XYZ file of C-alpha atoms in Angstrom:
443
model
C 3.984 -3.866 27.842
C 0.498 -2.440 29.147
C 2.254 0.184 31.158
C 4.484 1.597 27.812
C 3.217 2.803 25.168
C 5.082 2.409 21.453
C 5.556 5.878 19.355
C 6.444 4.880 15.930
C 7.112 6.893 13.040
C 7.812 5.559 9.222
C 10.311 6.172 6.352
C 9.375 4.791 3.380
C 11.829 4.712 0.057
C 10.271 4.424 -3.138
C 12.360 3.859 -6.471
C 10.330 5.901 -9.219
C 9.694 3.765 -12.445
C 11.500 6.393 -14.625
C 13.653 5.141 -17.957
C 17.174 7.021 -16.700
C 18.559 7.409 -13.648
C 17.888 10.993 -11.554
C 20.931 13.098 -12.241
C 22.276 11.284 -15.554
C 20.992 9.398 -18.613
C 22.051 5.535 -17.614
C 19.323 3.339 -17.700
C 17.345 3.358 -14.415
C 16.205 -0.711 -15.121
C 19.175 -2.164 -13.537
C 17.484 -5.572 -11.974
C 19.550 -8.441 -12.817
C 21.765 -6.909 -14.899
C 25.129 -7.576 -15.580
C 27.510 -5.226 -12.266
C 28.017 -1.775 -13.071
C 27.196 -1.749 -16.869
C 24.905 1.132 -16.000
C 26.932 3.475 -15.064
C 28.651 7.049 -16.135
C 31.019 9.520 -15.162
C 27.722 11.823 -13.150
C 26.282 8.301 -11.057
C 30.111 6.977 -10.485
C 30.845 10.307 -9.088
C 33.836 11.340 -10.907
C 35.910 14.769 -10.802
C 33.948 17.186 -13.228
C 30.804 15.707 -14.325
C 27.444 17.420 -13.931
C 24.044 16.859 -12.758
C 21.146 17.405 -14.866
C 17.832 17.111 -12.832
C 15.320 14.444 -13.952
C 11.913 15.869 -15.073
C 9.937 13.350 -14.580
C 10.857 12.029 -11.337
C 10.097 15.578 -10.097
C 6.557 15.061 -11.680
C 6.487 11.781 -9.867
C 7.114 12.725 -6.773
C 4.737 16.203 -6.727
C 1.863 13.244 -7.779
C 2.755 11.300 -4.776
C 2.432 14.370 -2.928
C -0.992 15.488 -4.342
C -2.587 12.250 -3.669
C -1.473 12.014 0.152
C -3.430 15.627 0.061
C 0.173 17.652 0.858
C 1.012 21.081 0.018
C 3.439 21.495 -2.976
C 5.969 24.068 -2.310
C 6.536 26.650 -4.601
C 10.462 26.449 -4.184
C 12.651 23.771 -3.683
C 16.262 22.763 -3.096
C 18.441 19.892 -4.006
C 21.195 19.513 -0.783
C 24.402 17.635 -0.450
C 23.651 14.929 2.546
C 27.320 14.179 3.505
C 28.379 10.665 5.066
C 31.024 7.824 4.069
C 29.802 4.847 2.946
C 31.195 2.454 0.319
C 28.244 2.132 -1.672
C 28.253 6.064 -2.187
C 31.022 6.924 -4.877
C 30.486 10.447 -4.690
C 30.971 10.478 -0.520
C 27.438 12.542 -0.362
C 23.802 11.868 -1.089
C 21.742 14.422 -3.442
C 18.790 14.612 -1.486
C 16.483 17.448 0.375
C 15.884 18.612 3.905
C 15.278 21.819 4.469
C 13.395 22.871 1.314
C 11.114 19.137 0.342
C 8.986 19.087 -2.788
C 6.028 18.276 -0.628
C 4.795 18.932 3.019
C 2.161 18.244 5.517
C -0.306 15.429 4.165
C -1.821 12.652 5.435
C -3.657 9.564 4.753
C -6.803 8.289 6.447
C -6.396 4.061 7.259
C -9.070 1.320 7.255
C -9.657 1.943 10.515
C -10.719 5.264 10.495
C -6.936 5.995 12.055
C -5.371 9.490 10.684
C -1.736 9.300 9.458
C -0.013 12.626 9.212
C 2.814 12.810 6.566
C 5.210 15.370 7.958
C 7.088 15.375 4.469
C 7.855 13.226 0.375
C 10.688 14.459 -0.776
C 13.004 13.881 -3.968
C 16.442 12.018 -3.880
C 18.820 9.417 -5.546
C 19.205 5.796 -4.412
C 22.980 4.472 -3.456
C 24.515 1.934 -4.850
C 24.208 -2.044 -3.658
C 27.243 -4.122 -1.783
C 27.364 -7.965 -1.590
C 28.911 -9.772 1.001
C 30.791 -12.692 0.437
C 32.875 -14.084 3.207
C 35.737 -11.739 3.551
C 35.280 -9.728 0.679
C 32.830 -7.071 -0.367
C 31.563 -6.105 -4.102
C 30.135 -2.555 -5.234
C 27.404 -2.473 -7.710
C 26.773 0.964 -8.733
C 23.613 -0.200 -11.217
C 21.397 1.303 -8.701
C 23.599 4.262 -7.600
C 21.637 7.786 -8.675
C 18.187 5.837 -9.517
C 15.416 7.964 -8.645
C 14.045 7.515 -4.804
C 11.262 9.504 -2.907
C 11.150 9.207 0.832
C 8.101 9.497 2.170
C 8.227 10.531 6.164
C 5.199 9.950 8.475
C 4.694 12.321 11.814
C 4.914 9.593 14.864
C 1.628 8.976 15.049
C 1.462 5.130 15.012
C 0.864 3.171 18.123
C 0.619 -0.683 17.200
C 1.790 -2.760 14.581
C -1.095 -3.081 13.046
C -1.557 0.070 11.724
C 1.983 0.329 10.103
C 1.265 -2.646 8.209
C -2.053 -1.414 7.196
C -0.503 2.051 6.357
C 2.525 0.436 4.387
C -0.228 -1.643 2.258
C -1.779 1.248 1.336
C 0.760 3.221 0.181
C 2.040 0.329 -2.069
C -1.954 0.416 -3.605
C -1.622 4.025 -3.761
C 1.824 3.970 -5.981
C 0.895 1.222 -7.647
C -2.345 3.187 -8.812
C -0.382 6.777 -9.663
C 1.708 4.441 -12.061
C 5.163 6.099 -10.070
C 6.503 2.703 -8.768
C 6.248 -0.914 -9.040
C 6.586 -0.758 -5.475
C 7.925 -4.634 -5.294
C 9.424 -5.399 -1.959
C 11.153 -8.405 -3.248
C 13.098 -6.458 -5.690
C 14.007 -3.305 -3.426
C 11.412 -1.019 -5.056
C 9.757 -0.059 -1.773
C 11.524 -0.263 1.672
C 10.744 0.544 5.374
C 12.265 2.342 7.712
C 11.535 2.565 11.310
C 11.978 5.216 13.947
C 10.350 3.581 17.740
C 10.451 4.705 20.730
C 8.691 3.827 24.193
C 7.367 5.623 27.148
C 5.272 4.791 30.609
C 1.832 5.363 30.318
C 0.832 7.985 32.735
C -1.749 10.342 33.692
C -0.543 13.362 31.777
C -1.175 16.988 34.310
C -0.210 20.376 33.910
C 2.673 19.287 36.313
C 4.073 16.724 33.901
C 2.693 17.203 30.472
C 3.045 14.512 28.376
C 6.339 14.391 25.288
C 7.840 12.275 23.603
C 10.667 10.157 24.525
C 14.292 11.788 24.376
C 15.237 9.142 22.255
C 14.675 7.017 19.240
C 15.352 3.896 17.527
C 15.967 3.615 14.066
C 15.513 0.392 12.187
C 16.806 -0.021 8.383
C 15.784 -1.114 5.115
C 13.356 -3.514 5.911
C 11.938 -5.459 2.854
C 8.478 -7.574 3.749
C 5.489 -6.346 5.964
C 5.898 -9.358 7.688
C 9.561 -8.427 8.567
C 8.672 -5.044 9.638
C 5.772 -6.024 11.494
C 8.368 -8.801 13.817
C 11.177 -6.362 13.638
C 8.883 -3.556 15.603
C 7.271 -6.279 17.857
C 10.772 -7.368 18.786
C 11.971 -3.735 18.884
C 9.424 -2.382 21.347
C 9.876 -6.081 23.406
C 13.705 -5.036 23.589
C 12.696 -1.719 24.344
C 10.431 -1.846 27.462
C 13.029 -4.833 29.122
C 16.140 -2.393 28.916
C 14.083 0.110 30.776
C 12.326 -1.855 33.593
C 16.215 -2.628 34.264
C 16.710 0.749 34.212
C 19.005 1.145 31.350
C 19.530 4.389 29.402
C 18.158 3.919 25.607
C 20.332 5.444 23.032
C 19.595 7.005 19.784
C 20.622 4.472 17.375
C 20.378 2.689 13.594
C 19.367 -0.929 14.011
C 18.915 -4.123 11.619
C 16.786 -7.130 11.342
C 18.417 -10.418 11.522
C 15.379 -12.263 10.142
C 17.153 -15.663 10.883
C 17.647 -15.231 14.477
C 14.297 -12.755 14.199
C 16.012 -10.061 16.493
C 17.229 -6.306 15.708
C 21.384 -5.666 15.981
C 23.131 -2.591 16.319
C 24.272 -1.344 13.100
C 25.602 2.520 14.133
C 24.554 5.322 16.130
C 22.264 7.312 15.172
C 23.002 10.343 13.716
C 21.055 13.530 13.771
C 20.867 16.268 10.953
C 23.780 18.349 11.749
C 26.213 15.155 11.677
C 25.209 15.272 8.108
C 26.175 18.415 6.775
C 23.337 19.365 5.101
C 24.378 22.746 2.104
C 22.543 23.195 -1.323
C 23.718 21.508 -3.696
C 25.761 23.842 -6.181
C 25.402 22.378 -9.443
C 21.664 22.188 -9.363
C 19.490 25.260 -9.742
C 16.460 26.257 -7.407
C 13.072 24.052 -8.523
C 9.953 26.517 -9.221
C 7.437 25.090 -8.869
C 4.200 27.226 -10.354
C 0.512 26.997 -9.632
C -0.126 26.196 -13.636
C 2.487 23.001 -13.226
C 0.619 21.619 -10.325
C -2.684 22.069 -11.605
C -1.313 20.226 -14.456
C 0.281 17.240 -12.481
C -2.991 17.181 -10.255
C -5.537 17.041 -13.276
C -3.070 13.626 -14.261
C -3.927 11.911 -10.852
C -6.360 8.648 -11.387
C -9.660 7.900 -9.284
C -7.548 6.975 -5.876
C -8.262 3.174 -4.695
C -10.248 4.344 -1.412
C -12.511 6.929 -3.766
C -12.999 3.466 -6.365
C -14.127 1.245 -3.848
C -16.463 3.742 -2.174
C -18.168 4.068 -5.878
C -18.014 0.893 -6.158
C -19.826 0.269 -3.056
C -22.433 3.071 -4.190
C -22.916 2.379 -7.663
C -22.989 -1.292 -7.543
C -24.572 -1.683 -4.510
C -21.584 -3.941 -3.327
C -19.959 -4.635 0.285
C -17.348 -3.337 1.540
C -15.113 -5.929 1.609
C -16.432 -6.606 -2.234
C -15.392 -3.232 -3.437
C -12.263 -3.392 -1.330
C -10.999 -6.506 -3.124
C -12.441 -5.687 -6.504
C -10.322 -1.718 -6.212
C -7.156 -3.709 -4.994
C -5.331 -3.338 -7.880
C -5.985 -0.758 -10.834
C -5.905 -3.913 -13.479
C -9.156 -5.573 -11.461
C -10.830 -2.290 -11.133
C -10.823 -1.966 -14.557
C -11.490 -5.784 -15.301
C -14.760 -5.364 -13.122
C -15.776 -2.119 -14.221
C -15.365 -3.661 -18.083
C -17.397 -6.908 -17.761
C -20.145 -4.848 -16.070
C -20.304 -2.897 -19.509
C -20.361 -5.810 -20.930
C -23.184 -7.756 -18.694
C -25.583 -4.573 -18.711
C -25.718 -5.571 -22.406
C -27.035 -9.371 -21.645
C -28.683 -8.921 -17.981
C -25.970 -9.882 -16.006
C -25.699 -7.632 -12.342
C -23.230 -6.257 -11.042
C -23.001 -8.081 -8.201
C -23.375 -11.636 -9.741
C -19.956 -10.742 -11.475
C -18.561 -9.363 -8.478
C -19.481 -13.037 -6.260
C -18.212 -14.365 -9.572
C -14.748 -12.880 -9.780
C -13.973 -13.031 -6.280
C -15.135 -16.680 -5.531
C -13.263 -17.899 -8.449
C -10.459 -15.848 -8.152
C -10.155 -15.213 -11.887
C -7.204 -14.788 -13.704
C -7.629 -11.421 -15.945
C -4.477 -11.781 -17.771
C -5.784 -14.572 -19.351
C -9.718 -13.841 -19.464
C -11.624 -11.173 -21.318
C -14.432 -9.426 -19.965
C -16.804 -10.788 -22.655
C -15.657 -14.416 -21.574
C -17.091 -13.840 -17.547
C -20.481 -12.829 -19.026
C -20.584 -15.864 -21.427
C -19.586 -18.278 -18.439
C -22.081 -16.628 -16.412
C -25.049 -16.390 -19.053
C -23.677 -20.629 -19.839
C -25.034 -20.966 -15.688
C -28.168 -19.637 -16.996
C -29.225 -22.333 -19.583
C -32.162 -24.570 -18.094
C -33.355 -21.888 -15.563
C -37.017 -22.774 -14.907
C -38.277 -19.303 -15.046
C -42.177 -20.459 -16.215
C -45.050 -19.401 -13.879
C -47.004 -22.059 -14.503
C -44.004 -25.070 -13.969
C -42.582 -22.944 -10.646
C -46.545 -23.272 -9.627
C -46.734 -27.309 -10.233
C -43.116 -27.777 -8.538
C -44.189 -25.904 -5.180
C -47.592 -27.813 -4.662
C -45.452 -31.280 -5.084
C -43.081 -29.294 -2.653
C -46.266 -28.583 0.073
C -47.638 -31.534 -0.490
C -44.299 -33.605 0.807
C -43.594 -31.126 3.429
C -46.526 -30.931 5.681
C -44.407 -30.365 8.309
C -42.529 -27.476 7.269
C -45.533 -25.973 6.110
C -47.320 -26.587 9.863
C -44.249 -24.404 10.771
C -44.596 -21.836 8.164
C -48.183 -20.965 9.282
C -46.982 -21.222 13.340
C -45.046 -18.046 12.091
C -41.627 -19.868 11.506
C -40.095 -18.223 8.805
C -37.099 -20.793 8.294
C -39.853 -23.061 6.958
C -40.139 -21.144 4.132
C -36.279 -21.919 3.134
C -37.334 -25.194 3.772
C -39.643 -25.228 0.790
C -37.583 -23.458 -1.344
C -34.678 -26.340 -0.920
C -37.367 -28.819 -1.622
C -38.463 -27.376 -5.129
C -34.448 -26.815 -5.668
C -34.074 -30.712 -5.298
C -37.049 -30.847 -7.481
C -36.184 -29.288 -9.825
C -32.498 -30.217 -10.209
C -31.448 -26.625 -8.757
C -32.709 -25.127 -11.701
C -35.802 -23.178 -10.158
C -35.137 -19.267 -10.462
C -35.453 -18.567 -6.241
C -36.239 -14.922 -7.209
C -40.100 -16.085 -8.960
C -40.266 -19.131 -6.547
C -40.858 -17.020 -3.400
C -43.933 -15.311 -4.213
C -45.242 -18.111 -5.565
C -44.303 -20.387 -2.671
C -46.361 -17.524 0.179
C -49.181 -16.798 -2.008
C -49.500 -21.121 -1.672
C -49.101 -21.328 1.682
C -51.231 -18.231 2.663
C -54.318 -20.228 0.727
């Protein structure tokens, strides 16, 4: 593998958290219910029934846009994507191509690593088939749901970073409010396009391109799947050339039980589609004054909240990263601060306090984390003159560690402090002991 390099490139599908579907008024909450009770004449398909475009998902989809810092385009186009599938009534796919709702974004990673997002664009979701032996059932529940594809440039070169990127786009919708973005359930799903080439020296005589090929895989469901299927994928990849086979462009699956990829289809390219506007939806205008509006409904982004959080609180990195994880916990944090300004709690004792005991905030308050912590505080020796008493008995039974102290060891200072702590019970406030304990030892 250290003479190929991987060029990877991501799809991801998002089902928008609207109440109806896209293109009709059936209920878009069709988990676990009852096959094809959410249906109508528009998401079965049928001869004669209209689409009516779904407000909100628009909305949705320009906020998705505006936080991955894309441009919104002031026109856009619903077109018929045309293929045969069974799990497509109408035998074509609403969706856009050549005229997305949003273009050229991109999202910096943990790592410092610049994604590019080539395009998020607006579409419905199919319906679902189930497999049982030799027979195969239709639910159309899902058929006509809203979906936003978000499309990466192919800028990823390692696993790593796709997993990284996917987790922070599921933080991101999760924060805008758009999605649920549960894996488990379908909400979110990956989509992968690799290819490989031999590392070389890149000259004027052979600049360097990309690879005349690609390798789709489909509909992945877990990080962790996505993260084996690639690994496998680029494994497969590299063999079939050093044998000097021809790679194909082609749609793959993961088989999660045997853990290897299978051929599902080739891959088609956009022509094989038969991409035309679609003629019973009008042009989308989108106007300066409607963006501004969508943009001024964004929330702080999770990378801007933990970088406060770092700053104002005077936190670590990985604190504020865990405490801006999810939108409920930033807010649970930010909260109980109010609350333990009020009764001299810090910042950052609630912050060691909420991550090392993991707290559950659906079933704590705020007010409850200050009372546990202020409960910690009952018996603190915080008296000059008793702090005083407990470090002479302290100097006095160390002699040792205080012969140390005055060599210049500084350890023997923590030393001391443990003694007075056992002392005392651990009930010593370190933050008075110190001084105390040096001005002592300095006499």
């Amino acid at each position: 593998m250290n003479n190929y390099e991987p060029i990877i490139g991501l799809e991801v599908h998002v089902e928008l958290n609207t109440k109806s579907k896209m293109f009709c008024r059936c209920s878009a909450d069709y988990f676990g219910k009852e096959p094809n009770t959410h249906t109508c004449p528009v998401c079965l398909g049928l001869p004669g029934a209209l689409p009516v475009i779904n407000k909100q998902a628009i909305e949705s989809c320009i906020k998705i846009g505006l936080a991955l810092g894309c441009q919104i385009s002031k026109k856009s186009l619903f077109e018929r994507k045309n293929y045969f599938y069974p799990d497509l009534p109408k035998g074509f796919q609403i969706s856009q191509y050549r005229w997305p709702l949003c273009i050229n974004g991109q999202i910096t990673l943990d790592s410092g690593q610049v994604i590019r997002i080539n395009r998020v664009h607006q579409e419905e979701d199919t319906g679902k088939l189930s497999h049982r032996g030799d027979v195969t059932l239709v639910d159309f529940n899902r058929s006509g749901v809203p979906l936003v594809e978000i499309v990466t440039e192919p800028d990823f070169r390692d696993v790593e970073s796709v997993r990284d990127y996917a987790k922070k786009l599921q933080q991101l919708l999760r924060y805008l409010g758009v999605s649920n973005a549960d894996m488990e359930r379908g909400d979110m799903r990956l989509e992968a396009n690799i290819s490989v080439h031999p590392i070389a020296i890149a000259s004027k005589a052979s600049p360097w391109r990309l690879p005349d090929y690609r390798v789709e895989l489909k509909n992945i469901n877990s990080f962790r799947f996505i993260v084996a299927a690639i690994e496998y994928e680029i494994k497969r990849q590299i063999e079939a050339l050093e044998k000097g086979e021809k790679l194909l462009q082609e749609t793959r699956g993961w088989n999660e039980d045997k853990k290897c990829t299978f051929l599902q289809r080739s891959k088609e390219e956009a022509h094989d589609y038969r991409y035309f506007p679609e003629p019973d939806l009008p042009e989308i205008e989108i106007q300066n004054s409607d963006t501004k509006k969508i943009a001024e409904q964004l929330p702080e982004l999770p990378w801007s909240k933990s970088k406060r959080f770092a700053d104002e609180f005077k936190l670590t990195a990985t604190q504020a990263q865990i405490l801006s994880e999810s939108k409920e916990l930033a807010w649970f944090f930010e909260e109980t601060v109010k609350h333990g300004n009020k009764h001299g709690v810090s910042a950052k004792e609630i912050a060691n306090h909420l991550i090392n005991k993991k707290t559950d905030i659906n079933i704590v308050l705020p007010v409850q984390v200050i009372e546990e912590l202020k409960g910690k505080r009952v018996g603190i020796i915080e008296n000059k003159e008793e702090l005083e008493e407990l470090a002479e008995q302290a100097v006095k039974k160390n002699a040792n560690a205080v012969l140390d102290y005055k060599k210049g060891k500084e350890v023997a200072l923590q030393v001391l402090i443990g003694a007075v702590m056992k002392l005392s019970l651990g009930k010593a406030d370190i933050a008075k002991l110190k001084p105390i304990l040096e001005k002592l030892l300095k006499s």
